[in-house]
Short mmCIF file of C-alpha atoms and ligand atoms in Angstrom, two decimals:
data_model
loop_
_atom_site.label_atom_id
_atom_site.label_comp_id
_atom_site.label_asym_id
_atom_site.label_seq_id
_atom_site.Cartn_x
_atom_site.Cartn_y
_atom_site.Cartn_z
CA UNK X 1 0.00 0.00 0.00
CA UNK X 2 2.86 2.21 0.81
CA UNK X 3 4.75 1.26 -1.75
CA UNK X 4 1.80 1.89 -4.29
CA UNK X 5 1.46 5.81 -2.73
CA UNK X 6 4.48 6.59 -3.37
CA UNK X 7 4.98 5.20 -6.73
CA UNK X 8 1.56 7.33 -7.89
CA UNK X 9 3.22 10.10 -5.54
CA UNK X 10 6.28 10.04 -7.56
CA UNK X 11 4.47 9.08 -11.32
CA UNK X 12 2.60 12.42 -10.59
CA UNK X 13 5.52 14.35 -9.76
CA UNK X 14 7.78 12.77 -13.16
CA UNK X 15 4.50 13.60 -15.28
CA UNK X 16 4.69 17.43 -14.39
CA UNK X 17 8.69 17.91 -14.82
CA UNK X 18 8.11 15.93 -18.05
CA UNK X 19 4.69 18.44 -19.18
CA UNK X 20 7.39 21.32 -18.16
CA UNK X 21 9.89 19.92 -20.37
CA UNK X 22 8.28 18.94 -23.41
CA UNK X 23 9.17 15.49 -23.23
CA UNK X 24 6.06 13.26 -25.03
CA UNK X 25 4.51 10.85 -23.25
CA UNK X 26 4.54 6.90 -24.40
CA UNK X 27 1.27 5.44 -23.26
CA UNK X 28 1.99 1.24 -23.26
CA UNK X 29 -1.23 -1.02 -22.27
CA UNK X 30 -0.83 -4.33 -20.33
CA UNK X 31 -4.39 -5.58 -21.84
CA UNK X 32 -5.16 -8.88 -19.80
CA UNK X 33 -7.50 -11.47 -20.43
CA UNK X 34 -7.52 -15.29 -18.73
CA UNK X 35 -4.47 -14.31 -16.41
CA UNK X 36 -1.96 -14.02 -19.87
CA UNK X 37 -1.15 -10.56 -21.15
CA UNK X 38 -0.90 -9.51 -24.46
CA UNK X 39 2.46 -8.64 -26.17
CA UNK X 40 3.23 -7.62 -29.82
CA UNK X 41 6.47 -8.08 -31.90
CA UNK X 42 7.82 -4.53 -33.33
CA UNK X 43 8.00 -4.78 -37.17
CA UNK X 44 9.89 -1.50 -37.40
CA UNK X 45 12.31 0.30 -36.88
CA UNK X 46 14.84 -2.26 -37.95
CA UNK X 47 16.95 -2.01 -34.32
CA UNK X 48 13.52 -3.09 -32.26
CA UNK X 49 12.19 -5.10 -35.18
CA UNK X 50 11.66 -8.63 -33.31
CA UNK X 51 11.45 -7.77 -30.35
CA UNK X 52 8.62 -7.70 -28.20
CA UNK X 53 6.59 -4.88 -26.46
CA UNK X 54 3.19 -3.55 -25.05
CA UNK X 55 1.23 -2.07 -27.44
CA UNK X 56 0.76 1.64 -27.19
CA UNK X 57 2.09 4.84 -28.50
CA UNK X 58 2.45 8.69 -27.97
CA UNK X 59 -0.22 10.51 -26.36
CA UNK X 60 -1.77 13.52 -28.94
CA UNK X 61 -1.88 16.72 -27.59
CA UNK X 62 -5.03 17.30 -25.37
CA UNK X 63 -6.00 14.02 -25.50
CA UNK X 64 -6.04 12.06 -21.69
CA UNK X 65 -3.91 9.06 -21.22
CA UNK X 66 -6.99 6.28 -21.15
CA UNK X 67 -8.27 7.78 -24.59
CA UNK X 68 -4.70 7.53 -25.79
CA UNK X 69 -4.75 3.18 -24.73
CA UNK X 70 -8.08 2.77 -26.26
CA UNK X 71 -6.67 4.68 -29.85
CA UNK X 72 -3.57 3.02 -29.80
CA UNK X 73 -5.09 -0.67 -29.36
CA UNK X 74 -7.94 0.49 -32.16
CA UNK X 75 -4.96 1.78 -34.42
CA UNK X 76 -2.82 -1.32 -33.76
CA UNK X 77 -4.84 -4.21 -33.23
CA UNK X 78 -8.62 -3.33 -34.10
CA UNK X 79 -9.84 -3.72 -31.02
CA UNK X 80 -11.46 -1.46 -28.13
CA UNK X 81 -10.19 -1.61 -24.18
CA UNK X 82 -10.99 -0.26 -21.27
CA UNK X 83 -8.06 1.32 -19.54
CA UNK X 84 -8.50 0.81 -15.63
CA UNK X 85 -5.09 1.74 -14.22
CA UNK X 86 -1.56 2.64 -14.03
CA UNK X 87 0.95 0.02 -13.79
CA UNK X 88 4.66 -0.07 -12.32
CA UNK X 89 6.54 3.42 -12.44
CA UNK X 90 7.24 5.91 -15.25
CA UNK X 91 10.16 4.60 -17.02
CA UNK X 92 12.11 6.90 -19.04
CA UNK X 93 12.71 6.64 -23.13
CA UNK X 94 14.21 8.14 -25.74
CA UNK X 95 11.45 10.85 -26.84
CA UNK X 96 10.03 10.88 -23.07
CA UNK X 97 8.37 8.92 -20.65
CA UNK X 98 6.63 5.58 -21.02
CA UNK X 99 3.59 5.02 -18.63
CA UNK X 100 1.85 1.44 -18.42
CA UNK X 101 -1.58 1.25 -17.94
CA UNK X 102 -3.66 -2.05 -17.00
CA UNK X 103 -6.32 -2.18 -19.69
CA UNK X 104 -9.36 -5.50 -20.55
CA UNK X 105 -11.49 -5.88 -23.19
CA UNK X 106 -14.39 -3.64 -23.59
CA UNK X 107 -17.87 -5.68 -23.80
CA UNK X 108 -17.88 -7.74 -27.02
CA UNK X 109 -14.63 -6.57 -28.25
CA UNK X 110 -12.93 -8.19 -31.57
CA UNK X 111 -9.92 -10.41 -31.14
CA UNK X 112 -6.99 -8.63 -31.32
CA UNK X 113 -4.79 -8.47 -34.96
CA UNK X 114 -1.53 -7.75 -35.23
CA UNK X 115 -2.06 -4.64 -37.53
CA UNK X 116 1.24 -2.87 -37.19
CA UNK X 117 3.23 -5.67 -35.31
CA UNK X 118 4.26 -8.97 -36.75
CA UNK X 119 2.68 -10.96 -34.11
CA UNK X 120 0.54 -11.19 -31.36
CA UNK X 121 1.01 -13.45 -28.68
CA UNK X 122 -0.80 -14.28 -25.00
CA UNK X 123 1.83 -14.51 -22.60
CA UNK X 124 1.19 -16.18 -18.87
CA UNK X 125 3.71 -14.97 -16.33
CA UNK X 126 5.51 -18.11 -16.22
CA UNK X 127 6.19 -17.15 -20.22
CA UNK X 128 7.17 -13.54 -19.90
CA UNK X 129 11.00 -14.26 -19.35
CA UNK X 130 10.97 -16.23 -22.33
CA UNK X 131 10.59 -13.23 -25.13
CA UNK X 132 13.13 -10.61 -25.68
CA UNK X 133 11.51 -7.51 -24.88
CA UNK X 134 12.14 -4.07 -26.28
CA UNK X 135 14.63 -2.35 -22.97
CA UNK X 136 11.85 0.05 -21.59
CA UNK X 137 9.27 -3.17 -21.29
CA UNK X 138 11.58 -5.25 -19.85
CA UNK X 139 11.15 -2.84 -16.78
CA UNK X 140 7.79 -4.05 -16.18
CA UNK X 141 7.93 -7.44 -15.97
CA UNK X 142 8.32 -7.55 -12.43
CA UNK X 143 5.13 -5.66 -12.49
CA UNK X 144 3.08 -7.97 -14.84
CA UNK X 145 3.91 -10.97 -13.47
CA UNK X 146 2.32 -9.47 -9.99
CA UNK X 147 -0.22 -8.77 -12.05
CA UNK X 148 -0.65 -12.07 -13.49
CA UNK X 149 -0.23 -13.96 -10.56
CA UNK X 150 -2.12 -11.50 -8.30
CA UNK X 151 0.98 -11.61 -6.02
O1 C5P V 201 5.46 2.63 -31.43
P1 C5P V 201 6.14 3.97 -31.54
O2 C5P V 201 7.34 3.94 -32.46
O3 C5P V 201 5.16 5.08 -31.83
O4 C5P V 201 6.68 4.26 -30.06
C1 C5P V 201 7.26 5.50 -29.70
C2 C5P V 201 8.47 5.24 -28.83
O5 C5P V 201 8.08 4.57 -27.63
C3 C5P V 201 9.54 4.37 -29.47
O6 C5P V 201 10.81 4.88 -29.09
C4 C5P V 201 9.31 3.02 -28.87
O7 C5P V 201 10.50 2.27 -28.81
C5 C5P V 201 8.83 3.38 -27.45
N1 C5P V 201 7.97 2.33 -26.88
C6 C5P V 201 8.47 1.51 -25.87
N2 C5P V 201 7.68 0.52 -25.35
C7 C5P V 201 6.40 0.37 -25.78
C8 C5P V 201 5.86 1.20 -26.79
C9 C5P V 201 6.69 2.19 -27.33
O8 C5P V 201 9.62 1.68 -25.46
N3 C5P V 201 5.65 -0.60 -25.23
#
């Protein structure tokens, strides 16, 4: 409980010194369904292409961090979530910050497709370790498989 006040404490604090500096803001979703989260394969640029990562993208000007999950997973794998909560710690990136948010399936959403990525794949926690993850994700793997395992 502690711990989780000062991690929002300190995600709120890193969100306004990165709003006064410009930096962009990477929104990554941890969309779970049946205890196994889902990750997607970069296709591009070549340096990430194969490796792994939670789908997601910059936030748009004006537009709140939620809205930015549910575009990014429409965008990327035409299908709609529900974005229900930070996860882990802001973890710094090249043009910014990325910020993971817990997100599940809206109410008779399609199956995911792997519209930008070169695959999609349901991962359990006992998986994660297994697939070489882009270096900001790999940050958060501590965090999903809490999540996961509700540990
Ligand atoms: O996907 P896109 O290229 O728009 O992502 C913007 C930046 O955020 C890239 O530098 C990408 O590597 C990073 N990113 C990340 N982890 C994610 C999603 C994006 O490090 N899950």
């Amino acid at each position: 409980m502690v711990r989780r006040l000062l991690a929002a404490r300190a995600g709120v604090l890193t969100e306004r010194v990165a709003a006064l500096a410009g930096a962009s803001v990477v929104v990554a979703t941890a969309l779970v369904r049946d205890g196994r989260v889902l990750a997607a394969q970069r296709s591009r640029p070549p340096e990430l292409a194969g490796q792994w990562e939670l789908p997601g993208g910059r936030v748009e000007a004006g537009e709140s961090e939620p809205d930015a999950v549910a575009r990014e997973c429409r965008e990327e794998l035409g299908t709609d979530v529900r974005a229900i909560g930070r996860l882990g710690t802001d973890l710094p990136i090249a043009p910014g910050l990325l910020r993971v948010h817990r997100a599940e399936p809206a109410p008779g959403a399609a199956e995911p497709r792997a519209l930008e990525h070169s695959a999609l794949r349901w991962v359990g926690a006992d998986e994660l370790a297994d697939l070489d993850w882009v270096a900001a994700d790999r940050a958060v793997l501590a965090d999903l498989t809490e999540l996961l395992t509700g540990r």
